[in-house]
Amino acid sequence: MLLLAMDTATPAVTVALHDGDSVVAESSQVDARRHGELLLPAVDRVLEKAGLKLDAVTGIVVGVGPGPYTGLRVGLVTAATFASALGVPVHGLCTLDGLAYASGIDEPFAVATDARRKEVYWARYENSRTRVTEASVDRPADIAEQLAGMPVVGAGARLYPDVFPDARDPEHQSAAALAGLAAERLAAGDRDAFLEPLPMYLRRPDAQVPKNYKVVTPK
């Protein structure tokens, strides 16, 4: 097994290789505006670190979000392209699950990432491997009562410390954690735990067609 994992659903452009037992190489850069520019060089970097070629990969793991429209699509399109070229499967995972897995927390907690517009993408977990709610997008104040007293992992918790006072690491997504979670599920034969590699937006994109614009067509 050699999994190539990537996630661009958050400001972290993160890539990792996992051989089924451990992480072989990884690369992460936090830059919310350069996903398209940074992702392919990161793939090249982890392959070079590992001393491997792309054709050694046996499966692709990709974070499907939730996340903003443009950044999220970069990772999903790249994953689909690699999978098609190599003839290997794509395993989709909720981005929040990667952060939960990396936390190692063994008690009820939540994960929250920045959704912009003064909102967070979030979900609740029984432990680091078990999500108990669907991913949602809400204003922090609207979910404060539901998450009261719980640790909250991710950048969303750090952005709103008055609402989420018990912020926990990691702050940013890690493809290494996403790959580790995927490797566990594949080894257990739990293929139903994977998602289709389709974007999980949860709301309309930030970019909108202007209202009442004038259409000019030739006569």
CSV table of C-alpha atoms in Angstrom, one decimal:
chain,number,residue,atom,x,y,z
A,1,MET,CA,0.0,0.0,0.0
A,2,LEU,CA,1.2,3.5,-0.8
A,3,LEU,CA,-1.4,6.2,-0.3
A,4,LEU,CA,-1.0,9.7,-1.6
A,5,ALA,CA,-3.1,12.0,0.6
A,6,MET,CA,-4.0,15.7,0.0
A,7,ASP,CA,-6.3,18.3,1.4
A,8,THR,CA,-7.0,21.9,0.3
A,9,ALA,CA,-10.3,22.5,2.1
A,10,THR,CA,-8.7,24.8,4.7
A,11,PRO,CA,-5.8,27.3,4.5
A,12,ALA,CA,-3.4,24.4,4.8
A,13,VAL,CA,-2.1,23.0,1.5
A,14,THR,CA,-1.1,19.6,2.8
A,15,VAL,CA,0.2,16.4,1.1
A,16,ALA,CA,1.5,13.1,2.5
A,17,LEU,CA,2.6,9.6,1.5
A,18,HIS,CA,1.6,6.7,3.8
A,19,ASP,CA,2.8,3.1,3.3
A,20,GLY,CA,0.0,1.5,5.4
A,21,ASP,CA,2.2,1.5,8.5
A,22,SER,CA,3.5,5.0,8.8
A,23,VAL,CA,4.0,8.3,7.1
A,24,VAL,CA,6.8,8.2,4.5
A,25,ALA,CA,6.9,11.9,3.7
A,26,GLU,CA,4.7,14.9,4.2
A,27,SER,CA,4.5,18.6,3.3
A,28,SER,CA,2.2,21.4,4.7
A,29,GLN,CA,2.0,25.1,4.0
A,30,VAL,CA,-0.6,27.5,5.3
A,31,ASP,CA,-1.7,29.9,2.6
A,32,ALA,CA,-5.4,30.5,2.0
A,33,ARG,CA,-4.9,32.1,-1.4
A,34,ARG,CA,-2.4,29.8,-3.2
A,35,HIS,CA,-3.8,26.3,-3.2
A,36,GLY,CA,-3.5,25.9,-6.9
A,37,GLU,CA,0.0,27.2,-7.0
A,38,LEU,CA,1.3,25.2,-4.1
A,39,LEU,CA,-0.4,21.8,-4.4
A,40,LEU,CA,1.5,20.1,-7.3
A,41,PRO,CA,5.0,21.3,-6.0
A,42,ALA,CA,4.1,19.8,-2.7
A,43,VAL,CA,3.3,16.5,-4.3
A,44,ASP,CA,6.6,16.6,-6.1
A,45,ARG,CA,8.3,17.4,-2.8
A,46,VAL,CA,6.9,14.4,-0.9
A,47,LEU,CA,7.7,12.0,-3.7
A,48,GLU,CA,11.3,13.3,-3.9
A,49,LYS,CA,11.7,13.0,-0.1
A,50,ALA,CA,10.4,9.4,-0.2
A,51,GLY,CA,12.6,8.6,-3.3
A,52,LEU,CA,9.5,7.3,-5.1
A,53,LYS,CA,7.8,8.0,-8.4
A,54,LEU,CA,4.1,8.8,-8.8
A,55,ASP,CA,3.4,5.4,-10.4
A,56,ALA,CA,4.2,3.7,-7.1
A,57,VAL,CA,1.0,5.1,-5.6
A,58,THR,CA,-1.8,2.5,-5.1
A,59,GLY,CA,-4.5,4.9,-3.8
A,60,ILE,CA,-5.4,8.5,-3.4
A,61,VAL,CA,-6.9,10.0,-0.2
A,62,VAL,CA,-8.5,13.4,-0.4
A,63,GLY,CA,-10.3,15.7,2.0
A,64,VAL,CA,-13.8,16.5,0.6
A,65,GLY,CA,-14.4,19.4,3.0
A,66,PRO,CA,-16.4,21.2,4.2
A,67,GLY,CA,-14.5,24.1,2.8
A,68,PRO,CA,-14.6,27.2,0.6
A,69,TYR,CA,-15.4,26.7,-3.0
A,70,THR,CA,-12.2,27.4,-4.9
A,71,GLY,CA,-9.6,25.9,-2.5
A,72,LEU,CA,-11.6,22.8,-2.0
A,73,ARG,CA,-11.9,22.1,-5.7
A,74,VAL,CA,-8.2,22.3,-6.3
A,75,GLY,CA,-7.5,19.2,-4.1
A,76,LEU,CA,-10.5,17.2,-5.5
A,77,VAL,CA,-9.7,17.9,-9.1
A,78,THR,CA,-6.0,17.0,-8.6
A,79,ALA,CA,-6.9,13.8,-6.8
A,80,ALA,CA,-9.3,12.8,-9.5
A,81,THR,CA,-6.8,13.5,-12.2
A,82,PHE,CA,-4.1,11.4,-10.5
A,83,ALA,CA,-6.5,8.6,-9.9
A,84,SER,CA,-7.5,8.5,-13.5
A,85,ALA,CA,-4.0,8.7,-14.8
A,86,LEU,CA,-2.8,5.9,-12.5
A,87,GLY,CA,-5.8,3.7,-12.5
A,88,VAL,CA,-6.1,3.7,-8.7
A,89,PRO,CA,-9.1,4.4,-6.4
A,90,VAL,CA,-9.9,7.7,-4.7
A,91,HIS,CA,-10.9,7.6,-1.0
A,92,GLY,CA,-12.8,10.6,0.2
A,93,LEU,CA,-12.8,11.6,3.8
A,94,CYS,CA,-14.4,14.5,5.7
A,95,THR,CA,-11.7,17.1,6.3
A,96,LEU,CA,-12.9,17.6,9.9
A,97,ASP,CA,-12.2,13.8,10.5
A,98,GLY,CA,-8.5,14.4,9.7
A,99,LEU,CA,-8.3,17.1,12.4
A,100,ALA,CA,-10.2,14.9,14.9
A,101,TYR,CA,-7.9,11.9,14.2
A,102,ALA,CA,-4.8,14.1,14.7
A,103,SER,CA,-6.0,15.4,18.0
A,104,GLY,CA,-5.9,11.9,19.7
A,105,ILE,CA,-8.7,13.0,22.1
A,106,ASP,CA,-10.5,10.2,23.8
A,107,GLU,CA,-13.5,12.0,25.1
A,108,PRO,CA,-16.4,14.0,23.6
A,109,PHE,CA,-15.2,17.0,21.7
A,110,ALA,CA,-15.8,19.1,18.5
A,111,VAL,CA,-13.8,20.2,15.5
A,112,ALA,CA,-14.3,23.7,14.1
A,113,THR,CA,-12.6,25.3,11.1
A,114,ASP,CA,-12.9,28.8,9.6
A,115,ALA,CA,-15.8,29.1,7.2
A,116,ARG,CA,-15.4,32.8,6.8
A,117,ARG,CA,-18.4,35.1,7.0
A,118,LYS,CA,-18.0,34.9,10.8
A,119,GLU,CA,-19.0,31.3,10.7
A,120,VAL,CA,-17.4,27.9,11.3
A,121,TYR,CA,-17.6,24.5,9.8
A,122,TRP,CA,-18.0,22.0,12.7
A,123,ALA,CA,-18.9,18.6,13.9
A,124,ARG,CA,-19.0,16.7,17.2
A,125,TYR,CA,-17.0,13.6,18.0
A,126,GLU,CA,-17.2,10.8,20.5
A,127,ASN,CA,-13.5,10.3,20.2
A,128,SER,CA,-10.7,10.9,17.7
A,129,ARG,CA,-12.1,8.2,15.3
A,130,THR,CA,-15.8,8.6,15.7
A,131,ARG,CA,-17.9,11.5,14.4
A,132,VAL,CA,-21.4,11.6,15.9
A,133,THR,CA,-23.0,14.5,13.8
A,134,GLU,CA,-22.9,15.6,10.2
A,135,ALA,CA,-20.7,18.5,9.3
A,136,SER,CA,-22.5,21.8,9.6
A,137,VAL,CA,-21.8,25.5,9.1
A,138,ASP,CA,-23.0,28.0,11.7
A,139,ARG,CA,-22.2,31.2,13.6
A,140,PRO,CA,-20.2,30.3,16.7
A,141,ALA,CA,-22.7,31.9,19.0
A,142,ASP,CA,-25.5,29.7,17.6
A,143,ILE,CA,-23.7,26.5,18.6
A,144,ALA,CA,-22.1,27.7,21.9
A,145,GLU,CA,-24.7,26.0,24.0
A,146,GLN,CA,-24.3,22.6,22.2
A,147,LEU,CA,-20.6,22.7,22.6
A,148,ALA,CA,-20.4,24.2,26.1
A,149,GLY,CA,-17.7,22.5,28.2
A,150,MET,CA,-16.2,20.6,25.3
A,151,PRO,CA,-12.7,20.8,23.9
A,152,VAL,CA,-12.8,22.2,20.4
A,153,VAL,CA,-10.0,21.4,17.9
A,154,GLY,CA,-9.0,23.6,14.9
A,155,ALA,CA,-8.6,27.1,13.7
A,156,GLY,CA,-12.2,27.9,14.3
A,157,ALA,CA,-11.8,27.5,18.0
A,158,ARG,CA,-8.8,29.9,18.1
A,159,LEU,CA,-10.7,32.5,16.1
A,160,TYR,CA,-13.5,32.7,18.6
A,161,PRO,CA,-12.0,32.1,22.1
A,162,ASP,CA,-14.9,33.7,23.9
A,163,VAL,CA,-17.2,31.0,22.5
A,164,PHE,CA,-14.7,28.1,22.5
A,165,PRO,CA,-12.4,28.7,25.6
A,166,ASP,CA,-10.9,25.2,25.5
A,167,ALA,CA,-9.2,25.3,22.1
A,168,ARG,CA,-7.0,22.2,21.3
A,169,ASP,CA,-4.4,21.3,18.8
A,170,PRO,CA,-4.0,20.8,15.9
A,171,GLU,CA,-4.9,24.2,14.5
A,172,HIS,CA,-4.5,23.2,10.9
A,173,GLN,CA,-5.3,20.1,8.8
A,174,SER,CA,-2.6,17.5,8.1
A,175,ALA,CA,-2.7,15.1,5.2
A,176,ALA,CA,-0.5,12.8,7.3
A,177,ALA,CA,-3.4,12.4,9.7
A,178,LEU,CA,-5.9,12.0,6.9
A,179,ALA,CA,-3.7,9.3,5.4
A,180,GLY,CA,-3.3,7.5,8.7
A,181,LEU,CA,-7.1,7.4,9.2
A,182,ALA,CA,-7.6,6.1,5.7
A,183,ALA,CA,-4.9,3.4,6.1
A,184,GLU,CA,-6.6,2.2,9.3
A,185,ARG,CA,-10.0,2.0,7.6
A,186,LEU,CA,-8.6,0.2,4.6
A,187,ALA,CA,-6.8,-2.3,6.7
A,188,ALA,CA,-10.0,-3.0,8.6
A,189,GLY,CA,-11.9,-3.5,5.3
A,190,ASP,CA,-14.2,-0.6,6.2
A,191,ARG,CA,-14.7,0.8,2.7
A,192,ASP,CA,-18.1,2.1,3.6
A,193,ALA,CA,-16.5,4.7,5.8
A,194,PHE,CA,-15.2,6.6,2.8
A,195,LEU,CA,-17.1,9.3,1.0
A,196,GLU,CA,-17.4,10.0,-2.7
A,197,PRO,CA,-14.7,12.4,-3.8
A,198,LEU,CA,-17.2,15.2,-4.3
A,199,PRO,CA,-17.0,18.7,-2.7
A,200,MET,CA,-18.8,19.2,0.6
A,201,TYR,CA,-19.7,22.9,0.4
A,202,LEU,CA,-22.6,23.3,2.8
A,203,ARG,CA,-23.5,26.7,1.4
A,204,ARG,CA,-23.3,28.7,-1.8
A,205,PRO,CA,-19.9,30.0,-3.0
A,206,ASP,CA,-18.7,33.4,-1.9
A,207,ALA,CA,-18.6,34.6,-5.6
A,208,GLN,CA,-22.1,35.5,-6.9
A,209,VAL,CA,-23.4,36.7,-10.2
A,210,PRO,CA,-24.2,40.4,-9.8
A,211,LYS,CA,-27.9,41.2,-9.6
A,212,ASN,CA,-29.7,43.4,-12.1
A,213,TYR,CA,-26.7,43.4,-14.5
A,214,LYS,CA,-27.4,44.5,-18.1
A,215,VAL,CA,-27.1,41.8,-20.7
A,216,VAL,CA,-25.7,43.1,-24.0
A,217,THR,CA,-26.4,40.8,-27.0
A,218,PRO,CA,-25.8,41.5,-30.7
A,219,LYS,CA,-28.8,42.5,-32.7
